[in-house]
């Protein structure tokens, strides 16, 4: 029996759709010059190949993907967006707005120079900044403005993948060589920032060689330099690598008060990384097995920072953590890991991993926020209500003379997503969407959308490459250069930002995670990731709105 695969795919649009997804994920495993293609690009390219051979996207799939993806952007950004918007990061906001306006303005100007239509210019900006939300919002705005926008959507979708590749390599090249052109030593700038803000020594090497998780171990005090002194004054655990949990003296077990002197013969229970056990035995005394002290065990919890008393304060100011004998081991902000230094100021939505005795971690959780891993189920009622309210808000329009204005679907979904996401940071039981659920909703929504974009763009990508390929390549490189150098000039001359922090923030403002990797390697430090986390969330929201605005212009 002979199976006509092409006919089968034509007759079974959903089979075609998932075949595109499978091929796209396979393509995303390919690396170009040690740079791995992202899943959205792989899926879009696979869709373009199928679309070029006449296959069509299933109806409604693109709209469903668009709704899920844009709303997920909002609920993910919500906890931090309003925090930055109101108080925490005016410099990051100003820098993100500047970079976004420079990119949109350059795309608009080049559209006039080369004769691009507004949809093509929007696709060009979205691709150069590798911003899928921008493309999604621009296409939705175009469909609302013109019901017969099929050819324009094809042109926009065809410009996006070409500009994406140009933008990816342009941004990476500029991030790598712009500091040289400006005669800036990012490593020296990172060291200067570390000294200025009194950060502990922070390098990529120190991050890669981080200590393993702590264990509970017991030692008998025998050394004269420890006996008669408090544990804190002995500087045995400088940098917070280990914490005194309990003391056993003359058969009684108690938690010592800060500054209490240890006595010879005391047995102390420490939470200490296993690689430091020999050092503790050498400096304190021999390790012993004492069931009274070792009956408990060290556990870790992932805490979402939500309480107002914790957000806006540095880790060093949170006395509840050392008071309970606990240790912060990991901090993640906007999906970017940050070294949990005492000087780092916490923000709502941060994920802080804390290690300590099980019965003491409850007090830390209560003081900081809530434990993310205990939230398993997704509040689908709040989710679908939020989506419905977002679609309803996007449908509202106001007429001023002959001009009709409104947020559109993208704007409405974003606004409601931000509100629902922020509300959850205040009340953890409201609208709960665990990180794994947020990821799969956002990922599936984006992949559904990009597969349909590729299938439609495949009809005209060769024509776009042949008719305006050189212009698109030049324009993509120009948008990347103007955005980067304009943003750096504004950040340095107006905002007075440290270059290491500034280049990290520029990577976030241009939504380029590979660009952040280039910057951290050049700086030999993870400090630029602080700047990246400050702008990335804002950039996703702002560029989405700018994409829709550019089409309407």
Short mmCIF file of N, CA, C and O in Angstrom, two decimals, residues 147-207:
data_model
loop_
_atom_site.label_atom_id
_atom_site.label_comp_id
_atom_site.label_asym_id
_atom_site.label_seq_id
_atom_site.Cartn_x
_atom_site.Cartn_y
_atom_site.Cartn_z
N UNK A 147 -9.54 43.85 7.56
CA UNK A 147 -9.96 42.44 7.44
C UNK A 147 -9.37 41.74 6.22
O UNK A 147 -9.23 40.52 6.23
N UNK A 148 -8.99 42.50 5.20
CA UNK A 148 -8.40 41.91 3.99
C UNK A 148 -6.88 42.08 4.00
O UNK A 148 -6.28 42.55 3.03
N UNK A 149 -6.25 41.73 5.12
CA UNK A 149 -4.82 41.99 5.29
C UNK A 149 -3.96 40.77 5.01
O UNK A 149 -2.80 40.75 5.41
N UNK A 150 -4.51 39.78 4.30
CA UNK A 150 -3.75 38.56 4.05
C UNK A 150 -2.39 38.79 3.42
O UNK A 150 -1.36 38.33 3.95
N UNK A 151 -2.29 39.52 2.29
CA UNK A 151 -0.97 39.76 1.67
C UNK A 151 -0.01 40.52 2.59
O UNK A 151 1.19 40.24 2.62
N UNK A 152 -0.55 41.49 3.35
CA UNK A 152 0.31 42.26 4.26
C UNK A 152 0.84 41.38 5.38
O UNK A 152 2.00 41.51 5.80
N UNK A 153 0.01 40.46 5.87
CA UNK A 153 0.47 39.53 6.90
C UNK A 153 1.58 38.63 6.37
O UNK A 153 2.52 38.30 7.10
N UNK A 154 1.46 38.23 5.13
CA UNK A 154 2.50 37.40 4.52
C UNK A 154 3.82 38.18 4.44
O UNK A 154 4.89 37.66 4.75
N UNK A 155 3.73 39.48 4.05
CA UNK A 155 4.95 40.29 3.96
C UNK A 155 5.59 40.47 5.33
O UNK A 155 6.81 40.42 5.48
N UNK A 156 4.75 40.71 6.34
CA UNK A 156 5.27 40.87 7.70
C UNK A 156 5.94 39.58 8.17
O UNK A 156 7.04 39.60 8.73
N UNK A 157 5.25 38.46 7.95
CA UNK A 157 5.81 37.18 8.37
C UNK A 157 7.06 36.81 7.62
O UNK A 157 7.94 36.13 8.16
N UNK A 158 7.18 37.25 6.37
CA UNK A 158 8.38 36.95 5.58
C UNK A 158 9.56 37.81 6.02
O UNK A 158 10.71 37.37 5.99
N UNK A 159 9.28 39.05 6.43
CA UNK A 159 10.37 39.93 6.88
C UNK A 159 10.92 39.49 8.22
O UNK A 159 12.12 39.63 8.49
N UNK A 160 10.07 38.92 9.06
CA UNK A 160 10.48 38.57 10.43
C UNK A 160 11.63 37.57 10.47
O UNK A 160 12.64 37.82 11.16
N UNK A 161 11.54 36.40 9.80
CA UNK A 161 12.65 35.43 9.93
C UNK A 161 13.96 35.93 9.35
O UNK A 161 15.03 35.63 9.88
N UNK A 162 13.88 36.70 8.25
CA UNK A 162 15.12 37.24 7.67
C UNK A 162 15.76 38.24 8.64
O UNK A 162 16.96 38.20 8.88
N UNK A 163 14.93 39.12 9.21
CA UNK A 163 15.47 40.10 10.15
C UNK A 163 15.91 39.44 11.45
O UNK A 163 16.84 39.92 12.11
N UNK A 164 15.27 38.33 11.82
CA UNK A 164 15.63 37.63 13.06
C UNK A 164 17.08 37.17 13.02
O UNK A 164 17.84 37.40 13.96
N UNK A 165 17.46 36.52 11.91
CA UNK A 165 18.83 36.02 11.82
C UNK A 165 19.82 37.17 11.78
O UNK A 165 20.88 37.13 12.42
N UNK A 166 19.47 38.22 11.03
CA UNK A 166 20.36 39.39 10.98
C UNK A 166 20.47 40.02 12.37
O UNK A 166 21.57 40.35 12.84
N UNK A 167 19.32 40.18 13.03
CA UNK A 167 19.33 40.79 14.36
C UNK A 167 20.10 39.97 15.37
O UNK A 167 20.84 40.52 16.19
N UNK A 168 19.93 38.65 15.33
CA UNK A 168 20.61 37.78 16.29
C UNK A 168 22.12 37.97 16.21
O UNK A 168 22.79 38.24 17.22
N UNK A 169 22.66 37.86 15.00
CA UNK A 169 24.12 37.95 14.86
C UNK A 169 24.62 39.38 14.97
O UNK A 169 25.73 39.62 15.44
N UNK A 170 23.78 40.36 14.58
CA UNK A 170 24.18 41.76 14.73
C UNK A 170 24.29 42.13 16.21
O UNK A 170 25.27 42.76 16.63
N UNK A 171 23.29 41.74 16.99
CA UNK A 171 23.31 42.07 18.42
C UNK A 171 24.48 41.38 19.11
O UNK A 171 25.19 42.00 19.93
N UNK A 172 24.72 40.12 18.77
CA UNK A 172 25.84 39.41 19.40
C UNK A 172 27.17 40.06 19.03
O UNK A 172 28.05 40.23 19.88
N UNK A 173 27.32 40.43 17.75
CA UNK A 173 28.57 41.07 17.33
C UNK A 173 28.75 42.42 17.99
O UNK A 173 29.85 42.77 18.45
N UNK A 174 27.66 43.20 18.08
CA UNK A 174 27.76 44.51 18.71
C UNK A 174 28.05 44.40 20.20
O UNK A 174 28.85 45.16 20.75
N UNK A 175 27.40 43.44 20.86
CA UNK A 175 27.67 43.24 22.29
C UNK A 175 29.12 42.84 22.53
O UNK A 175 29.73 43.17 23.55
N UNK A 176 29.67 42.12 21.56
CA UNK A 176 31.06 41.65 21.72
C UNK A 176 32.07 42.75 21.44
O UNK A 176 33.07 42.89 22.17
N UNK A 177 31.83 43.56 20.40
CA UNK A 177 32.87 44.49 19.96
C UNK A 177 32.58 45.95 20.31
O UNK A 177 33.48 46.79 20.23
N UNK A 178 31.34 46.29 20.68
CA UNK A 178 31.04 47.68 21.05
C UNK A 178 31.90 48.16 22.23
O UNK A 178 32.40 49.30 22.20
N UNK A 179 32.10 47.35 23.29
CA UNK A 179 32.98 47.82 24.37
C UNK A 179 34.40 48.14 23.88
O UNK A 179 35.02 49.09 24.37
N UNK A 180 34.89 47.36 22.91
CA UNK A 180 36.23 47.65 22.36
C UNK A 180 36.22 48.98 21.61
O UNK A 180 37.15 49.79 21.75
N UNK A 181 35.17 49.21 20.81
CA UNK A 181 35.10 50.46 20.07
C UNK A 181 35.00 51.65 21.01
O UNK A 181 35.53 52.73 20.73
N UNK A 182 34.31 51.46 22.13
CA UNK A 182 34.17 52.54 23.12
C UNK A 182 35.32 52.58 24.11
O UNK A 182 35.32 53.41 25.03
N UNK A 183 36.27 51.67 23.93
CA UNK A 183 37.45 51.58 24.81
C UNK A 183 37.03 51.38 26.27
O UNK A 183 37.49 52.07 27.18
N UNK A 184 36.13 50.42 26.45
CA UNK A 184 35.61 50.10 27.78
C UNK A 184 36.06 48.70 28.16
O UNK A 184 35.93 47.76 27.37
N UNK A 185 36.61 48.55 29.34
CA UNK A 185 36.99 47.26 29.89
C UNK A 185 35.86 46.78 30.81
O UNK A 185 35.74 47.25 31.93
N UNK A 186 35.02 45.86 30.30
CA UNK A 186 33.87 45.43 31.08
C UNK A 186 34.28 44.72 32.36
O UNK A 186 33.60 44.82 33.39
N UNK A 187 35.38 43.99 32.32
CA UNK A 187 35.84 43.30 33.53
C UNK A 187 36.22 44.32 34.61
O UNK A 187 35.89 44.16 35.79
N UNK A 188 36.92 45.39 34.19
CA UNK A 188 37.28 46.44 35.16
C UNK A 188 36.04 47.16 35.66
O UNK A 188 35.95 47.53 36.84
N UNK A 189 35.07 47.38 34.77
CA UNK A 189 33.83 48.04 35.17
C UNK A 189 33.05 47.19 36.19
O UNK A 189 32.46 47.71 37.13
N UNK A 190 33.06 45.86 35.98
CA UNK A 190 32.38 44.97 36.92
C UNK A 190 33.06 45.00 38.28
O UNK A 190 32.39 45.03 39.33
N UNK A 191 34.40 45.03 38.30
CA UNK A 191 35.12 45.13 39.56
C UNK A 191 34.84 46.45 40.26
O UNK A 191 34.67 46.51 41.48
N UNK A 192 34.77 47.53 39.47
CA UNK A 192 34.49 48.85 40.04
C UNK A 192 33.09 48.88 40.65
O UNK A 192 32.89 49.42 41.74
N UNK A 193 32.12 48.29 39.95
CA UNK A 193 30.75 48.23 40.48
C UNK A 193 30.70 47.41 41.76
O UNK A 193 30.01 47.76 42.71
N UNK A 194 31.45 46.32 41.78
CA UNK A 194 31.48 45.47 42.96
C UNK A 194 32.04 46.22 44.17
O UNK A 194 31.51 46.11 45.28
N UNK A 195 33.09 47.01 43.96
CA UNK A 195 33.67 47.78 45.06
C UNK A 195 32.74 48.92 45.47
O UNK A 195 32.55 49.20 46.65
N UNK A 196 32.12 49.59 44.48
CA UNK A 196 31.26 50.73 44.76
C UNK A 196 30.06 50.33 45.62
O UNK A 196 29.68 51.05 46.54
N UNK A 197 29.47 49.18 45.30
CA UNK A 197 28.27 48.75 46.03
C UNK A 197 28.60 47.74 47.13
O UNK A 197 27.70 47.16 47.72
N UNK A 198 29.89 47.52 47.33
CA UNK A 198 30.36 46.63 48.39
C UNK A 198 29.82 45.21 48.21
O UNK A 198 29.43 44.54 49.16
N UNK A 199 29.80 44.78 46.94
CA UNK A 199 29.43 43.41 46.67
C UNK A 199 30.60 42.50 47.00
O UNK A 199 31.77 42.90 46.89
N UNK A 200 30.30 41.28 47.38
CA UNK A 200 31.36 40.30 47.54
C UNK A 200 31.96 40.01 46.18
O UNK A 200 31.36 40.24 45.14
N UNK A 201 33.17 39.47 46.17
CA UNK A 201 33.84 39.16 44.91
C UNK A 201 32.95 38.24 44.06
O UNK A 201 32.47 37.22 44.51
N UNK A 202 32.69 38.67 42.83
CA UNK A 202 31.73 37.95 41.99
C UNK A 202 32.33 37.74 40.61
O UNK A 202 32.52 38.68 39.85
N UNK A 203 32.67 36.52 40.27
CA UNK A 203 33.20 36.18 38.95
C UNK A 203 32.50 34.95 38.45
O UNK A 203 31.86 34.21 39.19
N UNK A 204 32.63 34.72 37.14
CA UNK A 204 32.03 33.52 36.58
C UNK A 204 32.66 32.27 37.18
O UNK A 204 31.99 31.27 37.42
N UNK A 205 33.96 32.33 37.44
CA UNK A 205 34.62 31.16 38.03
C UNK A 205 34.05 30.83 39.39
O UNK A 205 33.80 29.68 39.73
N UNK A 206 33.82 31.89 40.21
CA UNK A 206 33.30 31.62 41.55
C UNK A 206 31.89 31.08 41.49
O UNK A 206 31.48 30.30 42.33
N UNK A 207 31.12 31.48 40.46
CA UNK A 207 29.77 30.95 40.33
C UNK A 207 29.81 29.49 39.91
O UNK A 207 29.01 28.67 40.35
#
